[in-house]
PDB file of C-alpha atoms in Angstrom:
ATOM      1  CA  MET Y   1       0.000   0.000   0.000  1.00 59.00           C
ATOM      2  CA  TRP Y   2       2.706   2.474   1.017  1.00 72.00           C
ATOM      3  CA  ASP Y   3       6.376   2.164   0.234  1.00 85.00           C
ATOM      4  CA  LYS Y   4       8.781   2.108   3.135  1.00 90.00           C
ATOM      5  CA  PRO Y   5      11.271   4.983   2.785  1.00 92.00           C
ATOM      6  CA  GLU Y   6      14.840   4.159   1.820  1.00 94.00           C
ATOM      7  CA  PRO Y   7      17.697   5.570   3.915  1.00 95.00           C
ATOM      8  CA  PRO Y   8      19.549   8.398   2.173  1.00 96.00           C
ATOM      9  CA  ALA Y   9      23.131   7.851   1.051  1.00 97.00           C
ATOM     10  CA  THR Y  10      24.153  10.667   3.407  1.00 97.00           C
ATOM     11  CA  LEU Y  11      22.885   8.804   6.498  1.00 96.00           C
ATOM     12  CA  THR Y  12      26.462   7.704   7.179  1.00 97.00           C
ATOM     13  CA  GLN Y  13      28.096  11.063   6.435  1.00 97.00           C
ATOM     14  CA  PRO Y  14      28.943  13.289   9.433  1.00 96.00           C
ATOM     15  CA  THR Y  15      27.892  16.479   7.628  1.00 95.00           C
ATOM     16  CA  GLU Y  16      25.157  19.062   8.041  1.00 95.00           C
ATOM     17  CA  GLN Y  17      23.565  17.734   4.845  1.00 96.00           C
ATOM     18  CA  GLY Y  18      23.637  14.252   6.352  1.00 96.00           C
ATOM     19  CA  ALA Y  19      21.788  15.594   9.417  1.00 96.00           C
ATOM     20  CA  ARG Y  20      19.166  17.278   7.204  1.00 95.00           C
ATOM     21  CA  ASP Y  21      18.627  14.174   5.096  1.00 95.00           C
ATOM     22  CA  ALA Y  22      18.465  11.961   8.199  1.00 95.00           C
ATOM     23  CA  ALA Y  23      15.737  14.124   9.763  1.00 94.00           C
ATOM     24  CA  VAL Y  24      13.651  13.965   6.573  1.00 93.00           C
ATOM     25  CA  TYR Y  25      14.172  10.198   6.412  1.00 94.00           C
ATOM     26  CA  PHE Y  26      13.108   9.847  10.057  1.00 91.00           C
ATOM     27  CA  ALA Y  27       9.996  11.963   9.363  1.00 89.00           C
ATOM     28  CA  GLU Y  28       9.125   9.889   6.295  1.00 89.00           C
ATOM     29  CA  THR Y  29       9.648   6.631   8.205  1.00 91.00           C
ATOM     30  CA  LEU Y  30       7.473   7.859  11.067  1.00 86.00           C
ATOM     31  CA  GLU Y  31       4.730   8.844   8.619  1.00 83.00           C
ATOM     32  CA  TYR Y  32       5.039   5.457   6.916  1.00 85.00           C
ATOM     33  CA  ALA Y  33       4.779   3.673  10.288  1.00 85.00           C
ATOM     34  CA  TYR Y  34       1.556   5.551  11.062  1.00 79.00           C
ATOM     35  CA  ARG Y  35       0.029   4.874   7.653  1.00 77.00           C
ATOM     36  CA  ALA Y  36       1.057   1.241   7.301  1.00 79.00           C
ATOM     37  CA  ARG Y  37       0.579   0.500  11.009  1.00 79.00           C
ATOM     38  CA  ASP Y  38       4.088  -0.891  10.900  1.00 84.00           C
ATOM     39  CA  GLU Y  39       5.627  -0.436  14.322  1.00 85.00           C
ATOM     40  CA  ALA Y  40       8.622  -2.540  13.242  1.00 88.00           C
ATOM     41  CA  ALA Y  41       9.595   0.173  10.728  1.00 89.00           C
ATOM     42  CA  LEU Y  42      10.535   2.331  13.689  1.00 87.00           C
ATOM     43  CA  ASN Y  43      13.338  -0.105  14.546  1.00 85.00           C
ATOM     44  CA  ASP Y  44      15.265   1.334  11.584  1.00 82.00           C
ATOM     45  CA  ILE Y  45      15.347   4.811  13.113  1.00 85.00           C
ATOM     46  CA  LEU Y  46      14.959   4.497  16.898  1.00 82.00           C
ATOM     47  CA  THR Y  47      17.737   3.907  19.394  1.00 80.00           C
ATOM     48  CA  THR Y  48      17.867   3.606  23.162  1.00 81.00           C
ATOM     49  CA  ASP Y  49      19.219   7.178  23.206  1.00 82.00           C
ATOM     50  CA  CYS Y  50      15.950   8.607  21.841  1.00 83.00           C
ATOM     51  CA  ILE Y  51      14.207  10.613  24.586  1.00 83.00           C
ATOM     52  CA  ASP Y  52      10.597  10.299  23.390  1.00 77.00           C
ATOM     53  CA  CYS Y  53      10.658   7.216  21.209  1.00 79.00           C
ATOM     54  CA  ASP Y  54       8.710   4.947  23.556  1.00 82.00           C
ATOM     55  CA  TRP Y  55       5.848   7.440  23.399  1.00 80.00           C
ATOM     56  CA  THR Y  56       6.156   7.547  19.608  1.00 80.00           C
ATOM     57  CA  ARG Y  57       6.097   3.755  19.371  1.00 81.00           C
ATOM     58  CA  ASP Y  58       2.995   3.636  21.595  1.00 82.00           C
ATOM     59  CA  LEU Y  59       1.271   6.227  19.423  1.00 78.00           C
ATOM     60  CA  VAL Y  60       1.983   4.264  16.238  1.00 80.00           C
ATOM     61  CA  ARG Y  61       0.656   1.139  17.941  1.00 79.00           C
ATOM     62  CA  THR Y  62      -2.564   2.678  19.297  1.00 75.00           C
ATOM     63  CA  ASP Y  63      -3.618   5.854  17.438  1.00 63.00           C
ATOM     64  CA  PHE Y  64      -4.500   5.221  13.819  1.00 56.00           C
ATOM     65  CA  SER Y  65      -7.272   7.769  13.493  1.00 52.00           C
ATOM     66  CA  ARG Y  66      -5.440  10.566  11.707  1.00 54.00           C
ATOM     67  CA  TYR Y  67      -3.678  10.403   8.365  1.00 55.00           C
ATOM     68  CA  ARG Y  68      -2.011  13.099   6.319  1.00 52.00           C
ATOM     69  CA  GLU Y  69      -1.775  13.227   2.587  1.00 52.00           C
ATOM     70  CA  TRP Y  70       1.659  12.061   1.478  1.00 56.00           C
ATOM     71  CA  VAL Y  71       3.523  15.192   0.414  1.00 62.00           C
ATOM     72  CA  PRO Y  72       7.225  15.838  -0.019  1.00 69.00           C
ATOM     73  CA  LEU Y  73       8.939  16.796   3.215  1.00 80.00           C
ATOM     74  CA  GLU Y  74      11.740  19.317   3.388  1.00 79.00           C
ATOM     75  CA  ALA Y  75      14.384  20.166   5.966  1.00 80.00           C
ATOM     76  CA  THR Y  76      13.788  23.901   6.146  1.00 84.00           C
ATOM     77  CA  ASP Y  77      16.077  24.899   9.026  1.00 87.00           C
ATOM     78  CA  ILE Y  78      18.953  23.401  10.970  1.00 90.00           C
ATOM     79  CA  HIS Y  79      21.131  24.500  13.829  1.00 88.00           C
ATOM     80  CA  SER Y  80      23.792  22.897  15.927  1.00 91.00           C
ATOM     81  CA  VAL Y  81      22.883  21.819  19.448  1.00 91.00           C
ATOM     82  CA  ASP Y  82      26.353  20.463  20.202  1.00 84.00           C
ATOM     83  CA  GLN Y  83      28.860  20.862  17.381  1.00 74.00           C
ATOM     84  CA  ALA Y  84      31.556  18.886  19.194  1.00 78.00           C
ATOM     85  CA  GLU Y  85      29.202  15.895  19.431  1.00 87.00           C
ATOM     86  CA  LEU Y  86      27.526  16.401  16.024  1.00 93.00           C
ATOM     87  CA  VAL Y  87      24.007  16.957  17.388  1.00 95.00           C
ATOM     88  CA  TYR Y  88      21.547  19.084  15.405  1.00 94.00           C
ATOM     89  CA  GLU Y  89      17.964  20.216  15.709  1.00 94.00           C
ATOM     90  CA  VAL Y  90      16.342  20.061  12.269  1.00 94.00           C
ATOM     91  CA  GLU Y  91      13.043  21.649  11.290  1.00 91.00           C
ATOM     92  CA  VAL Y  92      11.124  19.469   8.811  1.00 90.00           C
ATOM     93  CA  THR Y  93       8.202  21.130   7.047  1.00 85.00           C
ATOM     94  CA  THR Y  94       5.182  19.426   5.545  1.00 77.00           C
ATOM     95  CA  PRO Y  95       3.697  21.931   3.075  1.00 74.00           C
ATOM     96  CA  ASN Y  96      -0.089  22.237   3.063  1.00 66.00           C
ATOM     97  CA  ALA Y  97      -0.650  19.063   5.042  1.00 63.00           C
ATOM     98  CA  TYR Y  98      -4.099  17.639   4.325  1.00 64.00           C
ATOM     99  CA  TYR Y  99      -5.543  15.365   6.951  1.00 67.00           C
ATOM    100  CA  VAL Y 100      -8.467  12.966   7.342  1.00 69.00           C
ATOM    101  CA  THR Y 101      -9.720  11.916  10.767  1.00 71.00           C
ATOM    102  CA  LEU Y 102     -11.371   8.501  11.049  1.00 69.00           C
ATOM    103  CA  ASP Y 103     -13.387   6.916  13.841  1.00 69.00           C
ATOM    104  CA  LYS Y 104     -11.877   4.108  15.921  1.00 68.00           C
ATOM    105  CA  SER Y 105     -13.340   1.453  13.626  1.00 69.00           C
ATOM    106  CA  GLN Y 106     -11.511   3.082  10.690  1.00 65.00           C
ATOM    107  CA  THR Y 107     -14.735   3.026   8.654  1.00 73.00           C
ATOM    108  CA  GLN Y 108     -16.172   6.527   9.105  1.00 74.00           C
ATOM    109  CA  VAL Y 109     -14.582   9.849   8.223  1.00 73.00           C
ATOM    110  CA  TYR Y 110     -15.562  12.476  10.737  1.00 68.00           C
ATOM    111  CA  GLY Y 111     -13.229  15.286   9.791  1.00 71.00           C
ATOM    112  CA  SER Y 112     -10.800  16.565   7.205  1.00 72.00           C
ATOM    113  CA  GLY Y 113      -8.996  19.740   6.358  1.00 69.00           C
ATOM    114  CA  ILE Y 114      -5.766  21.476   5.479  1.00 69.00           C
ATOM    115  CA  GLN Y 115      -3.386  22.357   8.266  1.00 68.00           C
ATOM    116  CA  GLY Y 116      -1.206  24.647   6.164  1.00 70.00           C
ATOM    117  CA  ASN Y 117       2.538  24.294   6.519  1.00 77.00           C
ATOM    118  CA  VAL Y 118       3.336  22.066   9.492  1.00 77.00           C
ATOM    119  CA  ALA Y 119       6.796  22.263  11.060  1.00 84.00           C
ATOM    120  CA  THR Y 120       8.119  19.516  13.298  1.00 85.00           C
ATOM    121  CA  TYR Y 121      11.517  19.324  14.936  1.00 90.00           C
ATOM    122  CA  TYR Y 122      13.899  16.393  15.082  1.00 90.00           C
ATOM    123  CA  ILE Y 123      17.021  16.119  17.205  1.00 92.00           C
ATOM    124  CA  VAL Y 124      19.592  14.011  15.358  1.00 94.00           C
ATOM    125  CA  GLY Y 125      23.015  12.897  16.464  1.00 93.00           C
ATOM    126  CA  TYR Y 126      25.900  11.183  14.744  1.00 94.00           C
ATOM    127  CA  GLY Y 127      27.265   8.036  16.351  1.00 90.00           C
ATOM    128  CA  ASP Y 128      28.495   4.580  15.408  1.00 90.00           C
ATOM    129  CA  GLY Y 129      28.942   5.660  11.797  1.00 94.00           C
ATOM    130  CA  ARG Y 130      25.447   7.018  11.104  1.00 94.00           C
ATOM    131  CA  TRP Y 131      22.847   9.600  12.036  1.00 94.00           C
ATOM    132  CA  VAL Y 132      20.327   8.512  14.673  1.00 91.00           C
ATOM    133  CA  ALA Y 133      17.146  10.024  16.056  1.00 91.00           C
ATOM    134  CA  LEU Y 134      17.482  11.475  19.545  1.00 91.00           C
ATOM    135  CA  SER Y 135      13.998  12.989  19.531  1.00 88.00           C
ATOM    136  CA  LEU Y 136      11.171  12.773  16.986  1.00 80.00           C
ATOM    137  CA  ALA Y 137       8.422  15.040  15.722  1.00 70.00           C
ATOM    138  CA  LEU Y 138       8.460  17.697  18.378  1.00 73.00           C
ATOM    139  CA  GLY Y 139       5.862  20.421  18.006  1.00 77.00           C
ATOM    140  CA  GLU Y 140       8.263  23.165  19.012  1.00 80.00           C
ATOM    141  CA  ARG Y 141      11.954  23.902  19.174  1.00 82.00           C
ATOM    142  CA  LEU Y 142      13.886  22.642  22.172  1.00 78.00           C
ATOM    143  CA  TYR Y 143      17.020  24.656  21.425  1.00 78.00           C
TER     144      TYR Y 143
END
């Protein structure tokens, strides 16, 4: 039904572009996990260092009532949290996100609309030869 995102070639590069691409990949994988109800897909992006990933995994497992239209995501802003440790906060924007809200049985639509541009924030860090998620889909900046 939905294709699982492929990791970018820059996922193993300790560069700012690698951090940007990793955040977009993490956002796409999270969106895929919600849509496909594939909690196992999160294993590709989550580590024990992630501060809110248990909550994210629980949400994928239990809350399937809201879906967004699949639109291209873009890393629109990035800044260093800890340059010595290669940790960045990356803003990922979903332009004109359209959503549909379903009832718990997944058979009735009870709402839809356009959210406009939606920004979420990902904390990514470089370790063990690749970028990893330290925090996912935050609604506001931490740093």
